[in-house]
């Protein structure tokens, strides 16, 4: 579904003579239906890698194939491909000037995937699914963090994506709201959605992942099933990281 | 007190010059400046934010020239220069154009900072849904930026109201020109200055109220 070949990304930082080399040739293949979690120390490049997948960050070298198409090729209309990749951000990024319903229906209607009536119908179903139907005409400013993130998830789902990308979806939440958001993601996983999830929730990661990537220093330092990575890490850096986060 | 009885006398004879002509011209000049300045400001802002290096540097340099020279000098340039290009152009128009260009440069920065103040995450979320750059700008960024921009535009209106007094140099007819006319007829300089000061003060007081109310409404509609 998504394949990256020798992905490099550097950031030019003002006042620094050398660009910061963040991704150092990442090769990865995410299969259809797979749930892949990315763990690793802060600054290791997890977000940058995830954001490269839908070209929110443009890599300076390497290729990204999405459903067989090289989306890094010249002349590609990235908007069309992004419509098939949902993304959920750490800080929700719900649209504060739109109602909850409009947050969901805006993109499907603007991209001509749906008429307003069809989009409304779908928004109703999605909101009911995450327990927010009663917030239909509220503005997001009135929602709690957990509710905002659930809204952000269904906003992405309304585009009927083939893959969902999550960047630390619960890191900005108060502890009591983490569960409600993780439950929504678990449901999504059950429905067979392909997911790439950057997370620090190790229990959750273990439970839902088919595969875990440990990212450190701009590369995938280790990967395997949750059982392999959590119980028998091969790379000492993985072991060290896990010992820190798993007490 | 002869000072205040003089004021009463001046006003009973010249109130039309101050309150109809003067205030009328001031508000007209201000409205024209802010309206067309905002429109031109949008284009300067677009040029400033565009990827084209040429447009970018034109907008940047224009802004620096306008901010780096006195407004009165700019007005002189238009007052003297435009009639050479367009003979017979009325002074009011030449001077207005000077004000418009000046205001447009300031306002373009107001637009730019209002747009940049919108969280980058909003753009990222919109683009990640597959919206185009243009759709993102019109449906997500601008509706939020307007809340930053409108109050600042209101303040620009107040600033311009006072700045239009510079137009009296060219006898355009606004409140400060009224002062020159009435002072010339009555020789009561201090009394006339006092009247003009009160007029400006009341005008900006009212405008401040309006802008304040607008700001409050913007905030509550979040
Ligand atoms: N837009 C950016 N500009 C400059 N540096 C950045 C930018 N985004 C990320 N970085 C840097 O890249 C490195 C990797 O960041 P990131 O991918 O966010 O790591 P992680 O998500 O694993 O914590 C960090 O050192 C971070 O400061
Ligand atoms: Mg991150």
Coordinates of C-alpha atoms and ligand atoms in Angstrom, one line a residue:
Chain A
X1 CA 0.0 0.0 0.0
X2 CA 2.8 2.4 1.0
X3 CA 6.4 1.8 0.1
X4 CA 9.3 4.1 0.8
X5 CA 12.6 3.7 -0.9
X6 CA 15.8 5.3 0.5
X7 CA 13.9 8.2 2.0
X8 CA 16.0 11.2 3.1
X9 CA 14.8 14.4 4.7
X10 CA 16.8 17.3 6.1
X11 CA 15.7 20.5 7.7
X12 CA 17.5 23.7 7.1
X13 CA 17.7 25.5 10.4
X14 CA 18.4 29.2 10.6
X15 CA 21.8 29.9 12.1
X16 CA 23.0 26.4 11.7
X17 CA 25.7 25.8 9.1
X18 CA 24.6 22.3 8.3
X19 CA 21.1 21.1 7.6
X20 CA 19.7 18.7 10.2
X21 CA 19.6 15.2 8.6
X22 CA 16.5 13.7 10.1
X23 CA 15.6 10.7 7.8
X24 CA 18.6 8.8 6.6
X25 CA 17.4 6.5 3.9
X26 CA 14.3 4.9 5.3
X27 CA 13.0 1.8 3.4
X28 CA 9.7 0.5 4.5
X29 CA 6.7 -1.3 3.1
X30 CA 3.3 -1.1 4.7
X31 CA 0.9 -3.7 3.4
X32 CA -2.8 -3.3 2.9
X33 CA -4.7 -4.1 6.1
X34 CA -1.6 -3.9 8.2
X35 CA -1.4 -2.0 11.5
X36 CA 2.1 -0.6 11.9
X37 CA 3.1 1.2 15.0
X38 CA 6.2 3.5 15.2
X39 CA 7.9 3.9 18.5
X40 CA 11.1 5.4 19.5
X41 CA 12.8 8.3 21.4
X42 CA 11.7 11.9 20.8
X43 CA 13.5 13.5 17.9
X44 CA 14.1 10.2 16.2
X45 CA 12.2 11.2 13.1
X46 CA 8.9 9.4 13.7
X47 CA 6.7 12.4 12.9
X48 CA 8.9 13.4 10.0
X49 CA 8.6 9.9 8.5
X50 CA 4.9 9.9 8.9
X51 CA 4.5 13.3 7.5
X52 CA 6.5 12.4 4.5
X53 CA 4.1 9.6 3.6
X54 CA 1.4 12.2 2.6
X55 CA 4.1 14.7 1.6
X56 CA 3.3 17.2 4.3
X57 CA 7.1 17.1 4.4
X58 CA 8.8 16.7 1.0
X59 CA 11.8 14.4 1.1
X60 CA 14.8 15.6 -0.8
X61 CA 15.8 12.2 -1.9
X62 CA 14.0 8.8 -2.3
X63 CA 10.6 7.7 -3.4
X64 CA 7.2 7.1 -1.9
X65 CA 4.9 4.7 -3.7
X66 CA 1.2 4.9 -2.7
X67 CA -1.0 2.2 -4.2
X68 CA 1.7 1.6 -6.8
X69 CA 2.0 5.3 -7.8
X70 CA 5.2 7.2 -7.2
X71 CA 3.8 10.3 -5.5
X72 CA 7.2 11.9 -5.3
X73 CA 7.4 12.0 -9.1
X74 CA 7.1 15.4 -10.9
X75 CA 3.7 16.4 -12.1
X76 CA 1.8 14.3 -9.6
X77 CA -1.4 15.8 -8.2
X78 CA -0.8 15.1 -4.6
X79 CA -4.3 16.3 -3.5
X80 CA -5.9 13.3 -5.2
X81 CA -3.7 10.9 -3.3
X82 CA -4.0 12.7 0.0
X83 CA -7.8 12.2 -0.3
X84 CA -7.0 8.5 0.2
X85 CA -4.8 9.0 3.2
X86 CA -6.4 10.2 6.4
X87 CA -4.2 11.9 9.0
X88 CA -4.7 12.5 12.7
X89 CA -2.5 15.0 14.5
X90 CA -1.3 15.3 18.1
X91 CA -3.0 18.7 18.5
X92 CA -6.3 17.6 16.7
X93 CA -6.3 20.6 14.3
X94 CA -10.1 20.6 14.2
X95 CA -11.5 23.7 12.3
X96 CA -12.6 26.1 15.0
X97 CA -14.7 28.3 12.8
X98 CA -16.9 25.4 11.5
X99 CA -19.5 23.4 13.4
X100 CA -18.8 19.7 14.2
X101 CA -20.9 18.6 11.3
X102 CA -19.2 21.1 8.9
X103 CA -15.8 19.9 10.0
X104 CA -16.7 16.5 8.7
X105 CA -18.6 17.4 5.5
X106 CA -16.4 20.2 4.2
X107 CA -13.7 18.1 2.5
X108 CA -16.0 15.4 0.9
X109 CA -18.2 18.2 -0.5
X110 CA -15.3 20.4 -1.7
X111 CA -13.5 17.6 -3.3
X112 CA -16.8 16.6 -5.0
X113 CA -16.8 13.1 -3.5
X114 CA -20.2 13.7 -2.1
X115 CA -23.2 16.0 -2.3
X116 CA -24.0 18.0 0.8
X117 CA -26.9 15.6 1.6
X118 CA -24.8 12.5 1.2
X119 CA -22.0 14.0 3.3
X120 CA -24.5 15.0 6.0
X121 CA -25.9 11.4 6.1
X122 CA -22.4 10.0 6.4
X123 CA -21.4 12.6 9.1
X124 CA -24.4 11.4 11.1
X125 CA -23.3 7.8 11.0
X126 CA -19.7 8.7 11.8
X127 CA -20.6 10.9 14.7
X128 CA -23.0 8.3 16.1
X129 CA -20.2 5.8 15.9
X130 CA -17.9 7.9 18.1
X131 CA -20.7 9.1 20.4
X132 CA -20.7 12.7 19.3
X133 CA -24.0 12.9 17.4
X134 CA -25.5 15.3 20.0
X135 CA -22.6 17.8 19.2
X136 CA -23.7 18.1 15.6
X137 CA -24.1 21.8 15.5
X138 CA -21.7 22.7 18.3
X139 CA -18.4 24.5 17.5
X140 CA -15.3 22.5 18.4
X141 CA -14.3 25.1 21.0
X142 CA -16.9 23.6 23.3
X143 CA -15.5 20.1 23.0
X144 CA -13.1 18.4 25.4
X145 CA -9.7 17.2 24.1
X146 CA -10.9 13.7 23.7
X147 CA -14.0 14.8 21.8
X148 CA -11.9 17.0 19.5
X149 CA -9.7 14.1 18.7
X150 CA -12.6 11.8 18.0
X151 CA -14.0 14.5 15.7
X152 CA -10.6 14.7 14.0
X153 CA -10.6 11.0 13.4
X154 CA -14.1 10.9 11.8
X155 CA -13.3 14.0 9.8
X156 CA -10.5 12.0 8.2
X157 CA -12.7 8.9 7.8
X158 CA -15.3 10.9 6.0
X159 CA -13.0 11.0 3.0
X160 CA -13.1 7.1 3.0
X161 CA -9.4 6.8 3.0
X162 CA -7.5 3.6 2.3
X163 CA -5.0 4.3 5.1
X164 CA -5.0 6.3 8.3
X165 CA -1.9 8.0 9.6
X166 CA -1.8 8.8 13.3
X167 CA 0.9 11.1 14.9
X168 CA 0.7 10.6 18.7
X169 CA -3.1 10.9 18.7
X170 CA -3.3 10.8 22.5
X171 CA -0.1 12.7 23.6
X172 CA -1.9 16.0 24.1
X173 CA -4.8 14.5 26.0
X174 CA -5.5 14.5 29.7
X175 CA -5.0 11.0 31.0
X176 CA -8.7 10.3 31.6
X177 CA -9.5 11.0 27.9
X178 CA -6.8 8.7 26.4
X179 CA -9.0 5.6 26.6
X180 CA -12.0 7.0 24.6
X181 CA -9.7 7.9 21.7
X182 CA -7.8 4.6 21.8
X183 CA -11.1 2.8 21.7
X184 CA -12.1 4.6 18.5
X185 CA -8.8 3.6 16.9
X186 CA -9.2 0.0 18.1
X187 CA -12.6 -0.1 16.5
X188 CA -11.1 1.2 13.3
X189 CA -8.4 -1.5 13.4
X190 CA -11.0 -4.1 13.9
X191 CA -12.8 -2.9 10.8
X192 CA -9.6 -3.7 8.8
X193 CA -8.3 -0.2 8.1
X194 CA -4.7 0.0 7.3
X195 CA -3.1 2.2 10.0
X196 CA 0.3 3.7 10.7
X197 CA 0.4 4.9 14.3
X198 CA 3.2 6.9 16.0
X199 CA 2.5 6.3 19.7
X200 CA 4.0 6.3 23.2
X201 CA 1.1 4.1 24.4
X202 CA 3.0 0.8 24.7
X203 CA 0.1 -1.3 25.9
X204 CA -2.1 -0.1 23.1
X205 CA 0.8 -0.6 20.6
X206 CA 1.3 -4.1 21.7
X207 CA -2.4 -4.9 21.5
X208 CA -3.3 -3.5 18.0
X209 CA 0.0 -3.7 16.0
X210 CA 0.8 -6.3 13.4
X211 CA 4.2 -4.8 13.2
X212 CA 6.2 -2.4 15.4
X213 CA 9.0 -0.2 14.0
X214 CA 11.5 1.2 16.4
X215 CA 12.8 4.5 15.0
X216 CA 16.0 6.1 16.2
X217 CA 18.5 8.5 14.7
X218 CA 16.7 8.8 11.4
X219 CA 16.4 5.1 10.7
X220 CA 14.3 2.1 11.5
X221 CA 16.6 0.6 14.0
X222 CA 14.5 -2.5 14.6
X223 CA 11.2 -4.0 13.5
X224 CA 9.1 -7.0 14.1
X225 CA 5.9 -8.3 15.7
X226 CA 5.1 -6.7 19.0
X227 CA 6.1 -10.0 20.7
X228 CA 9.6 -9.8 19.0
X229 CA 10.2 -6.2 19.6
X230 CA 8.9 -6.0 23.1
X231 CA 10.0 -9.3 24.5
X232 CA 13.1 -10.1 22.5
X233 CA 14.6 -6.8 21.2
X234 CA 17.7 -7.5 19.2
X235 CA 19.0 -4.0 19.1
X236 CA 20.4 -2.7 22.4
X237 CA 19.0 0.7 21.7
X238 CA 15.5 -0.8 21.5
X239 CA 16.0 -2.6 24.8
X240 CA 17.2 0.6 26.4
X241 CA 14.3 2.6 25.1
X242 CA 11.8 0.0 26.2
X243 CA 13.3 -0.3 29.7
X244 CA 12.8 3.5 30.1
X245 CA 9.1 3.5 28.9
X246 CA 8.0 0.2 30.4
X247 CA 9.4 1.1 33.9
Chain B
X1 CA -14.7 83.9 29.5
X2 CA -14.3 85.4 26.1
X3 CA -12.6 82.1 24.9
X4 CA -15.7 80.1 25.2
X5 CA -18.1 82.8 24.0
X6 CA -15.8 83.2 21.0
X7 CA -16.2 79.5 20.4
X8 CA -20.0 79.8 20.5
X9 CA -19.8 82.7 18.1
X10 CA -17.5 80.8 15.7
X11 CA -19.7 77.7 15.8
X12 CA -22.9 79.6 15.2
X13 CA -21.5 81.1 12.1
X14 CA -19.2 78.4 10.8
X15 CA -20.6 75.1 12.1
X16 CA -21.4 74.0 8.5
X17 CA -17.7 74.5 7.6
X18 CA -16.6 72.4 10.5
X19 CA -19.3 69.8 10.9
X20 CA -20.7 69.3 7.4
X21 CA -17.9 70.1 5.1
X22 CA -15.0 69.3 7.3
X23 CA -16.3 66.1 9.0
X24 CA -17.8 65.1 5.7
X25 CA -14.6 65.4 3.8
X26 CA -12.6 63.7 6.5
X27 CA -14.9 60.7 6.7
X28 CA -15.1 60.5 2.9
X29 CA -11.3 60.7 2.5
X30 CA -10.9 58.1 5.3
X31 CA -13.5 55.7 3.9
X32 CA -12.1 55.9 0.4
X33 CA -8.6 55.4 1.7
X34 CA -9.4 52.4 3.9
X35 CA -11.7 50.8 1.3
X36 CA -9.4 51.1 -1.7
X37 CA -6.3 50.7 0.5
X38 CA -7.7 47.4 1.7
X39 CA -8.3 46.2 -1.8
X40 CA -4.9 47.3 -3.0
X41 CA -3.5 45.9 0.2
X42 CA -4.9 42.4 -0.6
X43 CA -2.9 42.5 -3.9
X44 CA 0.3 43.7 -2.2
X45 CA -0.2 41.0 0.4
X46 CA -0.7 38.3 -2.3
X47 CA 2.5 39.6 -4.0
X48 CA 4.3 39.5 -0.8
X49 CA 3.2 35.9 -0.1
X50 CA 3.6 34.6 -3.6
X51 CA 6.4 32.3 -4.7
X52 CA 7.4 34.7 -7.5
X53 CA 10.7 36.4 -6.6
X54 CA 9.9 39.5 -8.7
X55 CA 6.5 40.1 -7.2
X56 CA 7.9 39.5 -3.8
X57 CA 10.7 42.0 -4.1
X58 CA 8.4 44.6 -5.7
X59 CA 6.0 44.4 -2.7
X60 CA 8.8 44.3 -0.2
X61 CA 10.5 47.4 -1.6
X62 CA 7.3 49.3 -2.0
X63 CA 6.5 48.7 1.6
X64 CA 10.0 49.8 2.7
X65 CA 9.8 53.0 0.7
X66 CA 6.4 53.8 2.0
X67 CA 7.3 53.1 5.6
X68 CA 10.7 54.8 5.3
X69 CA 9.6 58.2 4.0
X70 CA 7.3 60.8 5.5
X71 CA 3.6 60.5 4.5
X72 CA 3.5 64.3 3.8
X73 CA 6.3 63.8 1.3
X74 CA 4.4 61.0 -0.4
X75 CA 1.4 63.1 -0.6
X76 CA 3.4 65.9 -2.2
X77 CA 4.7 63.5 -4.8
X78 CA 1.1 62.5 -5.8
X79 CA -0.3 66.0 -5.5
X80 CA 2.4 67.4 -7.8
X81 CA 3.1 64.3 -9.9
X82 CA -0.3 63.0 -10.9
X83 CA -1.5 66.3 -12.6
X84 CA 1.5 66.0 -14.9
X85 CA 0.5 62.5 -16.0
X86 CA -3.2 63.3 -16.0
X87 CA -3.8 67.0 -16.5
X88 CA -6.9 68.3 -14.8
X89 CA -7.0 65.6 -12.2
X90 CA -8.7 67.0 -9.1
X91 CA -6.5 67.6 -6.0
X92 CA -8.9 65.5 -3.9
X93 CA -8.3 62.5 -6.2
X94 CA -4.5 62.9 -6.3
X95 CA -4.2 63.2 -2.6
X96 CA -6.6 60.3 -2.1
X97 CA -4.4 58.1 -4.2
X98 CA -1.4 59.1 -2.1
X99 CA -3.3 58.1 1.0
X100 CA -4.5 54.8 -0.6
X101 CA -1.0 53.7 -1.5
X102 CA 0.3 54.5 1.9
X103 CA -2.5 52.7 3.7
X104 CA -2.4 49.7 1.3
X105 CA 1.2 49.1 2.4
X106 CA 0.4 49.1 6.1
X107 CA -2.8 47.1 5.6
X108 CA -1.0 44.5 3.5
X109 CA 1.2 43.8 6.6
X110 CA -2.0 43.5 8.7
X111 CA -3.3 40.9 6.3
X112 CA -0.1 39.0 6.2
X113 CA 0.3 38.8 9.9
X114 CA -3.4 38.0 10.3
X115 CA -2.9 35.1 7.9
X116 CA 0.3 33.9 9.5
X117 CA -1.2 34.0 12.9
X118 CA -3.5 31.1 11.9
X119 CA -2.1 27.9 13.3
X120 CA -0.1 26.0 10.7
X121 CA -1.8 22.9 11.9
X122 CA -5.0 24.2 10.3
X123 CA -3.4 24.2 6.8
X124 CA -1.8 20.8 7.4
X125 CA -5.1 19.3 8.4
X126 CA -6.9 20.8 5.4
X127 CA -4.2 19.7 3.0
X128 CA -4.1 16.2 4.5
X129 CA -7.8 15.9 3.7
X130 CA -6.9 16.5 0.0
X131 CA -8.1 20.1 -0.2
X132 CA -6.1 22.2 -2.7
X133 CA -4.0 25.2 -1.6
X134 CA -6.6 27.6 -2.8
X135 CA -9.5 25.8 -1.0
X136 CA -7.5 25.7 2.1
X137 CA -6.9 29.4 1.9
X138 CA -10.5 30.4 1.2
X139 CA -12.3 27.9 3.4
X140 CA -10.0 27.4 6.3
X141 CA -7.3 30.0 6.7
X142 CA -9.0 33.3 5.6
X143 CA -12.2 32.8 7.7
X144 CA -10.0 32.5 10.7
X145 CA -7.6 35.2 9.7
X146 CA -10.5 37.7 9.3
X147 CA -10.9 37.6 13.0
X148 CA -7.4 39.0 13.4
X149 CA -7.7 41.3 10.5
X150 CA -11.0 43.2 11.0
X151 CA -10.2 44.7 14.4
X152 CA -6.8 45.8 13.0
X153 CA -8.5 47.3 10.0
X154 CA -10.8 49.2 12.4
X155 CA -7.7 50.6 14.1
X156 CA -6.3 51.6 10.7
X157 CA -9.5 53.5 10.1
X158 CA -8.9 55.5 13.3
X159 CA -5.3 56.2 12.4
X160 CA -6.2 57.4 8.9
X161 CA -9.0 59.6 10.3
X162 CA -6.2 61.6 12.1
X163 CA -3.7 61.3 9.3
X164 CA -6.1 62.9 6.8
X165 CA -5.4 66.2 8.6
X166 CA -2.2 66.2 6.5
X167 CA -4.4 66.8 3.4
X168 CA -5.1 70.3 4.7
X169 CA -1.6 71.1 3.3
X170 CA -3.4 70.9 -0.1
X171 CA -6.6 72.5 1.1
X172 CA -8.6 69.4 0.4
X173 CA -11.5 70.4 2.6
X174 CA -11.3 68.0 5.6
X175 CA -11.6 69.2 9.2
X176 CA -8.1 70.6 9.3
X177 CA -8.8 72.6 6.2
X178 CA -11.9 74.0 7.9
X179 CA -9.6 75.2 10.6
X180 CA -7.4 77.0 8.1
X181 CA -10.5 78.6 6.5
X182 CA -12.2 79.8 9.7
X183 CA -8.9 80.9 11.4
X184 CA -8.2 83.0 8.3
X185 CA -11.6 84.6 8.5
X186 CA -11.8 85.2 12.3
X187 CA -8.1 85.3 13.4
X188 CA -9.2 83.4 16.5
X189 CA -6.5 80.7 16.2
X190 CA -6.7 79.0 19.7
X191 CA -10.5 78.9 19.6
X192 CA -10.5 77.3 16.2
X193 CA -7.8 74.8 17.2
X194 CA -9.8 73.9 20.2
X195 CA -12.9 73.2 18.1
X196 CA -10.9 71.0 15.7
X197 CA -9.4 69.1 18.6
X198 CA -12.8 68.4 20.0
X199 CA -14.1 67.2 16.6
X200 CA -11.2 64.8 16.1
X201 CA -11.5 63.6 19.6
X202 CA -15.2 62.9 19.3
X203 CA -14.8 61.2 16.0
X204 CA -12.0 58.8 17.2
X205 CA -13.9 58.2 20.4
X206 CA -17.0 57.0 18.5
X207 CA -14.8 54.9 16.1
X208 CA -13.0 53.4 19.0
X209 CA -16.3 52.3 20.5
X210 CA -17.4 50.7 17.2
X211 CA -14.1 48.9 16.8
X212 CA -14.2 47.7 20.4
X213 CA -17.6 46.3 19.9
X214 CA -16.5 44.6 16.7
X215 CA -13.6 43.0 18.5
X216 CA -15.8 41.7 21.2
X217 CA -18.1 40.2 18.7
X218 CA -15.2 38.5 16.9
X219 CA -14.0 37.0 20.1
X220 CA -17.4 35.6 21.2
X221 CA -18.1 34.0 17.8
X222 CA -15.2 31.5 18.3
Ligands
LIG1 N1 9.9 21.7 10.4 C1 11.0 21.4 11.0 N2 12.1 22.3 11.0 C2 13.2 22.0 11.6 N3 13.5 20.9 12.3 C3 12.5 20.0 12.4 C4 11.2 20.2 11.8 N4 10.5 19.1 12.1 C5 11.2 18.3 12.8 N5 12.5 18.8 13.0 C6 13.6 18.2 13.7 O1 13.7 16.9 13.2 C7 14.0 16.0 14.3 C8 13.0 14.8 14.2 O2 11.8 15.3 14.6 P1 10.5 14.4 14.6 O3 10.3 13.8 13.3 O4 9.4 15.3 15.0 O5 10.8 13.4 15.7 P2 9.8 12.5 16.6 O6 8.5 12.6 16.0 O7 10.4 11.1 16.5 O8 9.9 13.1 18.0 C9 14.0 16.8 15.6 O9 15.3 17.1 15.9 C10 13.2 18.0 15.2 O10 13.7 19.1 16.0
LIG2 MG1 6.7 13.5 16.9

